[in-house]
Structure formats: C-alpha cells, structure tokens
Coordinates of C-alpha atoms in Angstrom, one line a residue:
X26 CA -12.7 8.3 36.1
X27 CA -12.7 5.4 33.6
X28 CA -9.0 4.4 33.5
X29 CA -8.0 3.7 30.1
X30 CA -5.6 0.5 30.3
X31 CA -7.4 -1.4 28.0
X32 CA -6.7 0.4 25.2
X33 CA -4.5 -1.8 23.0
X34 CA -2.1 0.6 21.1
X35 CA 0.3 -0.5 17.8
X36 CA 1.5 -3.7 16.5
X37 CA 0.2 -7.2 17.3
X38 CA 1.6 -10.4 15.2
X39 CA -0.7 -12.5 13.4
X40 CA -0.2 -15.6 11.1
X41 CA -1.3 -15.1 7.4
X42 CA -2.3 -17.9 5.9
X43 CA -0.6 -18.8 3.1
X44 CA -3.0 -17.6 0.1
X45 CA -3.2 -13.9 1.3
X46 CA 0.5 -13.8 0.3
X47 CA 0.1 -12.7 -3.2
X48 CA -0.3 -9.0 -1.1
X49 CA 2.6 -6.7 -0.9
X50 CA 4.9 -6.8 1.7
X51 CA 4.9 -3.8 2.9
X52 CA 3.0 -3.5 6.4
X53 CA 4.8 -1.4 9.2
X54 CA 2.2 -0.7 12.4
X55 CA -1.0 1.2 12.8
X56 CA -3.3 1.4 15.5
X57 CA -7.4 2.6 16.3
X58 CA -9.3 4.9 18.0
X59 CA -12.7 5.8 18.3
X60 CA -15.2 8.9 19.0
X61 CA -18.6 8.6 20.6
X62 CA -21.1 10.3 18.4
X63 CA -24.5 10.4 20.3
X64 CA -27.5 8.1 20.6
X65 CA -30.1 7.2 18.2
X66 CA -33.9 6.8 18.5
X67 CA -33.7 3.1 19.5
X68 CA -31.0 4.2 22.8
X69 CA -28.3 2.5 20.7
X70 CA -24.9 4.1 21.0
X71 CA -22.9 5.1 17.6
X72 CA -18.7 5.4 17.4
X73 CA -17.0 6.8 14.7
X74 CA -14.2 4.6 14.7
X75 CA -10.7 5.6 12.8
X76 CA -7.7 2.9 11.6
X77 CA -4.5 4.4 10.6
X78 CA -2.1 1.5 8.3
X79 CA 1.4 2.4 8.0
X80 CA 3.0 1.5 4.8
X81 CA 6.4 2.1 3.4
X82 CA 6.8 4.3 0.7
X83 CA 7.4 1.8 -2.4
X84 CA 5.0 2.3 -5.5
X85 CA 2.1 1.0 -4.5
X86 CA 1.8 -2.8 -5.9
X87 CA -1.5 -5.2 -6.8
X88 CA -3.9 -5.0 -3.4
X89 CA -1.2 -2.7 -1.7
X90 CA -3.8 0.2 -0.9
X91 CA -7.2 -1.4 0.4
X92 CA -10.2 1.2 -0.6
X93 CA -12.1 -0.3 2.0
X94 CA -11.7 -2.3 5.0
X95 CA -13.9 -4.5 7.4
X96 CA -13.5 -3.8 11.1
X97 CA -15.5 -6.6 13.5
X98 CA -17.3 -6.2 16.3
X99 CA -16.6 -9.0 19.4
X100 CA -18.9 -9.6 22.8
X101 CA -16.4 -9.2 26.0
X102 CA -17.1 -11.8 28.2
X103 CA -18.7 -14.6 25.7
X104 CA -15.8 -13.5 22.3
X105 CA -18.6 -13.8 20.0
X106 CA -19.0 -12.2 17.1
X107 CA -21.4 -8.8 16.9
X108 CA -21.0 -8.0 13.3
X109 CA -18.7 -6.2 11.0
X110 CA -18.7 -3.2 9.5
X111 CA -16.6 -1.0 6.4
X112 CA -14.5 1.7 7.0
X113 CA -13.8 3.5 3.7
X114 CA -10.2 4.8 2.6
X115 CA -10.8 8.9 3.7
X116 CA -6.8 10.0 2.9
X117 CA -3.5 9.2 2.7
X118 CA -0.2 11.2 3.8
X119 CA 2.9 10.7 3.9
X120 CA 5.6 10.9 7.5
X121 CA 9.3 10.8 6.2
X122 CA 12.5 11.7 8.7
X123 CA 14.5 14.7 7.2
X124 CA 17.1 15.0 9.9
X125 CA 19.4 12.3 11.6
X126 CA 21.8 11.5 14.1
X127 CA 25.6 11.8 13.3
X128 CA 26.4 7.8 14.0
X129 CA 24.1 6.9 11.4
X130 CA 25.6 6.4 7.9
X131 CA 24.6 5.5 5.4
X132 CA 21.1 7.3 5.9
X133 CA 18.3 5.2 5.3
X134 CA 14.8 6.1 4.0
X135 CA 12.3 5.9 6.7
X136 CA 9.3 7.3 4.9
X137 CA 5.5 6.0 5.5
X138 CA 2.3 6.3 4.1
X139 CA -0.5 6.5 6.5
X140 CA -3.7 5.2 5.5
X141 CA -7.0 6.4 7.4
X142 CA -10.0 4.9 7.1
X143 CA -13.2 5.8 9.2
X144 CA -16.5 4.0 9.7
X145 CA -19.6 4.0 11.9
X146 CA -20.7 1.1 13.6
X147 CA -24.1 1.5 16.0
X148 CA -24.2 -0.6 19.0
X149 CA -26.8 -1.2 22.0
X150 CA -25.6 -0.7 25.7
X151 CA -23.4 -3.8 27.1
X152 CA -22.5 -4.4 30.7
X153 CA -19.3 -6.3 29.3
X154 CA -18.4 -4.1 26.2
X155 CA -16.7 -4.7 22.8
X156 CA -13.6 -5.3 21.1
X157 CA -13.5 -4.1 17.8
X158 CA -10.7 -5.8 15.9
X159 CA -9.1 -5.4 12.4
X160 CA -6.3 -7.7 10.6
X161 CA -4.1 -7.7 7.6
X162 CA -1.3 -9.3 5.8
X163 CA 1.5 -8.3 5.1
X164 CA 4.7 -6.9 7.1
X165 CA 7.8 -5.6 5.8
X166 CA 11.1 -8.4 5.3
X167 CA 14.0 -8.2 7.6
X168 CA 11.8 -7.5 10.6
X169 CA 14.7 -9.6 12.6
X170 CA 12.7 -9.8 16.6
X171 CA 9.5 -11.2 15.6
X172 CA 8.7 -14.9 13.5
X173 CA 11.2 -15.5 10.4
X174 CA 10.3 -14.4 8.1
X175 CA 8.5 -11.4 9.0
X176 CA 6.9 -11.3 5.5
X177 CA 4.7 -13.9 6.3
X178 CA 3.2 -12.3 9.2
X179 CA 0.2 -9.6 9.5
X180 CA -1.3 -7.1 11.9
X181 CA -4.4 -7.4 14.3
X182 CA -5.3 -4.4 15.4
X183 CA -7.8 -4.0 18.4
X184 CA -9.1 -1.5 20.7
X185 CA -12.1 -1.6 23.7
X186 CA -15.5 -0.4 23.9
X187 CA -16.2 -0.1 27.8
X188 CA -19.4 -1.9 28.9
X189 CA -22.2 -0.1 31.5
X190 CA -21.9 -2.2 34.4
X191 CA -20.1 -0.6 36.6
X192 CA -21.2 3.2 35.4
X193 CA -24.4 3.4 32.8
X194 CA -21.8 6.4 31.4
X195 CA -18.8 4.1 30.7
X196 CA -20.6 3.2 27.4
X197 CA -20.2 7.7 26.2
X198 CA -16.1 7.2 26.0
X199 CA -13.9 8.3 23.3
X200 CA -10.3 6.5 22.7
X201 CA -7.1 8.4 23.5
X202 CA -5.3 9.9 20.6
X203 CA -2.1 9.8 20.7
X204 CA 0.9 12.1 19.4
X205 CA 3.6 9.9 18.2
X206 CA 5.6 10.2 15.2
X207 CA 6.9 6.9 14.4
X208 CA 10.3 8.2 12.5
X209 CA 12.9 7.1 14.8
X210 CA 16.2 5.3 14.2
X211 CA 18.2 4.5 16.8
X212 CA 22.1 3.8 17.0
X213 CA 23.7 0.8 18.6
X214 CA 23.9 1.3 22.3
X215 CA 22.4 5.0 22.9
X216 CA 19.7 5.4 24.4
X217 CA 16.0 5.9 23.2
X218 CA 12.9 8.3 23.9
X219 CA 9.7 8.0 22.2
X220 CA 7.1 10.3 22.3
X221 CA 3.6 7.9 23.7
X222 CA 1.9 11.0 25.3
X223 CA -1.8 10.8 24.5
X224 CA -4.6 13.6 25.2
X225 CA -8.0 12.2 26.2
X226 CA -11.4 13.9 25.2
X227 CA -13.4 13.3 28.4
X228 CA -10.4 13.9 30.8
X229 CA -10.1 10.2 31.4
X230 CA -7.0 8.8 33.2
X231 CA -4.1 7.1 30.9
X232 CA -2.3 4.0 32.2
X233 CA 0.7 2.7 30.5
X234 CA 2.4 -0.7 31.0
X235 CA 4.5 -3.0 28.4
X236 CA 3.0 -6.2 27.5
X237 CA 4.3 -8.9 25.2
X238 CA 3.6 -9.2 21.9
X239 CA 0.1 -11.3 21.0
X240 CA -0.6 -13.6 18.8
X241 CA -3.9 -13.3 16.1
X242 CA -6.4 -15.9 14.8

C-alpha cells in the first residue's frame, strides 16, 4: 500500500512581502486534499483538488474573502513549475466552541470561518510526481511561537501527487481527509488531545510524525 507520509497537513510560515500587507490580518490555518477523478482521452490523470482557509470571525475587511484562488503545480525531482490553476470560492461556514473548561475565564471567542475552494487541474503520468502548493498573507497578531510579529507572516500550503515509478497505480490516489475540529483552548499546564485521525479512500496506510515548521518562498 502507498504509505501516505508525504502528505503535508496544516500550517507552514511564509514571509509576505511587504506590499501584500494592505490584506486583513486575519489568517488562522488551513490545509488540502485532493480526489482522483478518472482519465481523459489523452491518458492524462484529473484531481479535484479542495483548500480549506481558516479565518477568524471579524467582519470581513477589503481582500479578506478571495473569490478565487490560484493553486500551482511543481515537478518533484527538478521543483519546476507545471502550471497553475483557479480554485473558485464553493462555501463558507462557520466552527465556533460553545462549551469550555472550568480554568478558563474570561471565555474567549474562538470562532472561524472556513473557506472552501475546489478546482481541477489535469495532469500526465510522472515517475517523480507533484506538489501542488498554495500561499497567502496574512495571519492573525499575537501569534507569540512563530516570527514577531505574526501579522506579517502568511500560509504555504502544500500537499503530494505520487509519481508512477515505483507502481503505474500510485498516480490513481486520493488525499486523506481528516476529522479535526480545530476549537481547542488549552489551560496552563494540563494536558492536550487533539483529534488528527484521518480516513483514507483507497484504504492506504497513514503515517504520522512531527516535523518543524518550514519556511515559504
């Protein structure tokens, strides 16, 4: 079974420059996934793949909520550039906490809004794969265990398309979805579980590990 390591779940810190910082600060995670939809005529393979921004819950501002975004494609092995490709806006919900633990008071609002966009992009078989990555300014302020300040920084966002080399079926894969609701608070010194189980569509194997947080372009 393809083991699914490489696929690159939640936040990773990127440097905005500083004339996309006219955009609300208001990033808080997101994360990718995609489903294999089938072959065309040509033998070239088409995902449907989904991005899912988490906002706070503010009034939207000026360039807050993008109706469109572009997702680009990158050749494993060589990191060159395969194209790009627009992923509508398709809905937006909101995740807020209603309950909480005793030790924590005053309550604080911890609401989202979770953006979902979906695109297609059609690709030909690869024996090294893709990444497909997305990026965007701006996170949230106070943000106190990453760059100060945290306002200044964005999101990349990136998952894996498997290449064909070592199984001509590697390239008919669907991403892992997984079941976390990102509402937790946690008080000083107690400890923490977070739900990361994930359910796979072709019965693939998951593999977890912690990695450090990467830098973007």
């Amino acid at each position: 079974m393809l083991s699914k390591h490489f696929y690159r779940f939640l936040l990773l810190c990127v440097m905005i420059l500083s004339g996309l910082l006219v955009q609300a600060r208001h990033i808080k995670g997101g994360w990718m996934f995609y489903t294999h939809q089938g072959v065309d005529g040509s033998g070239n393979h088409i995902y449907r793949v989904t991005v899912r921004v988490y906002r706070d819950c503010e009034p939207p501002q000026l360039n807050q909520n993008d109706n469109s975004i572009n997702i680009t494609v990158f050749r494993n092995g060589t990191n060159t550039s395969a194209g790009n490709f627009a992923a509508p806006l398709v809905s937006s919900n909101t995740l807020s906490k209603s309950s909480y633990d005793p030790c924590i008071n005053p309550q604080p609002q911890v609401c989202y809004v979770i953006l979902e966009y979906q695109g297609t992009v059609t690709l030909p078989a690869s024996t090294q794969g893709y990444t497909l990555a997305f990026q965007r300014c701006c996170r949230i302020d106070g943000i106190v265990n990453i760059q100060s300040p945290s306002n200044i920084l964005g999101n990349t966002y990136t998952l894996s398309i498997p290449g064909n080399a070592a199984n001509p079926q590697h390239v008919i894969n669907n991403s892992p979805v997984f079941s976390m609701r990102d509402t937790l608070l946690v008080c000083y010194n107690s400890p923490i579980e977070l739900d990361y189980s994930a359910t796979d569509p072709d019965g693939d194997s998951l593999v977890y590990s912690f990695t450090p947080a990467i830098n973007g372009g």
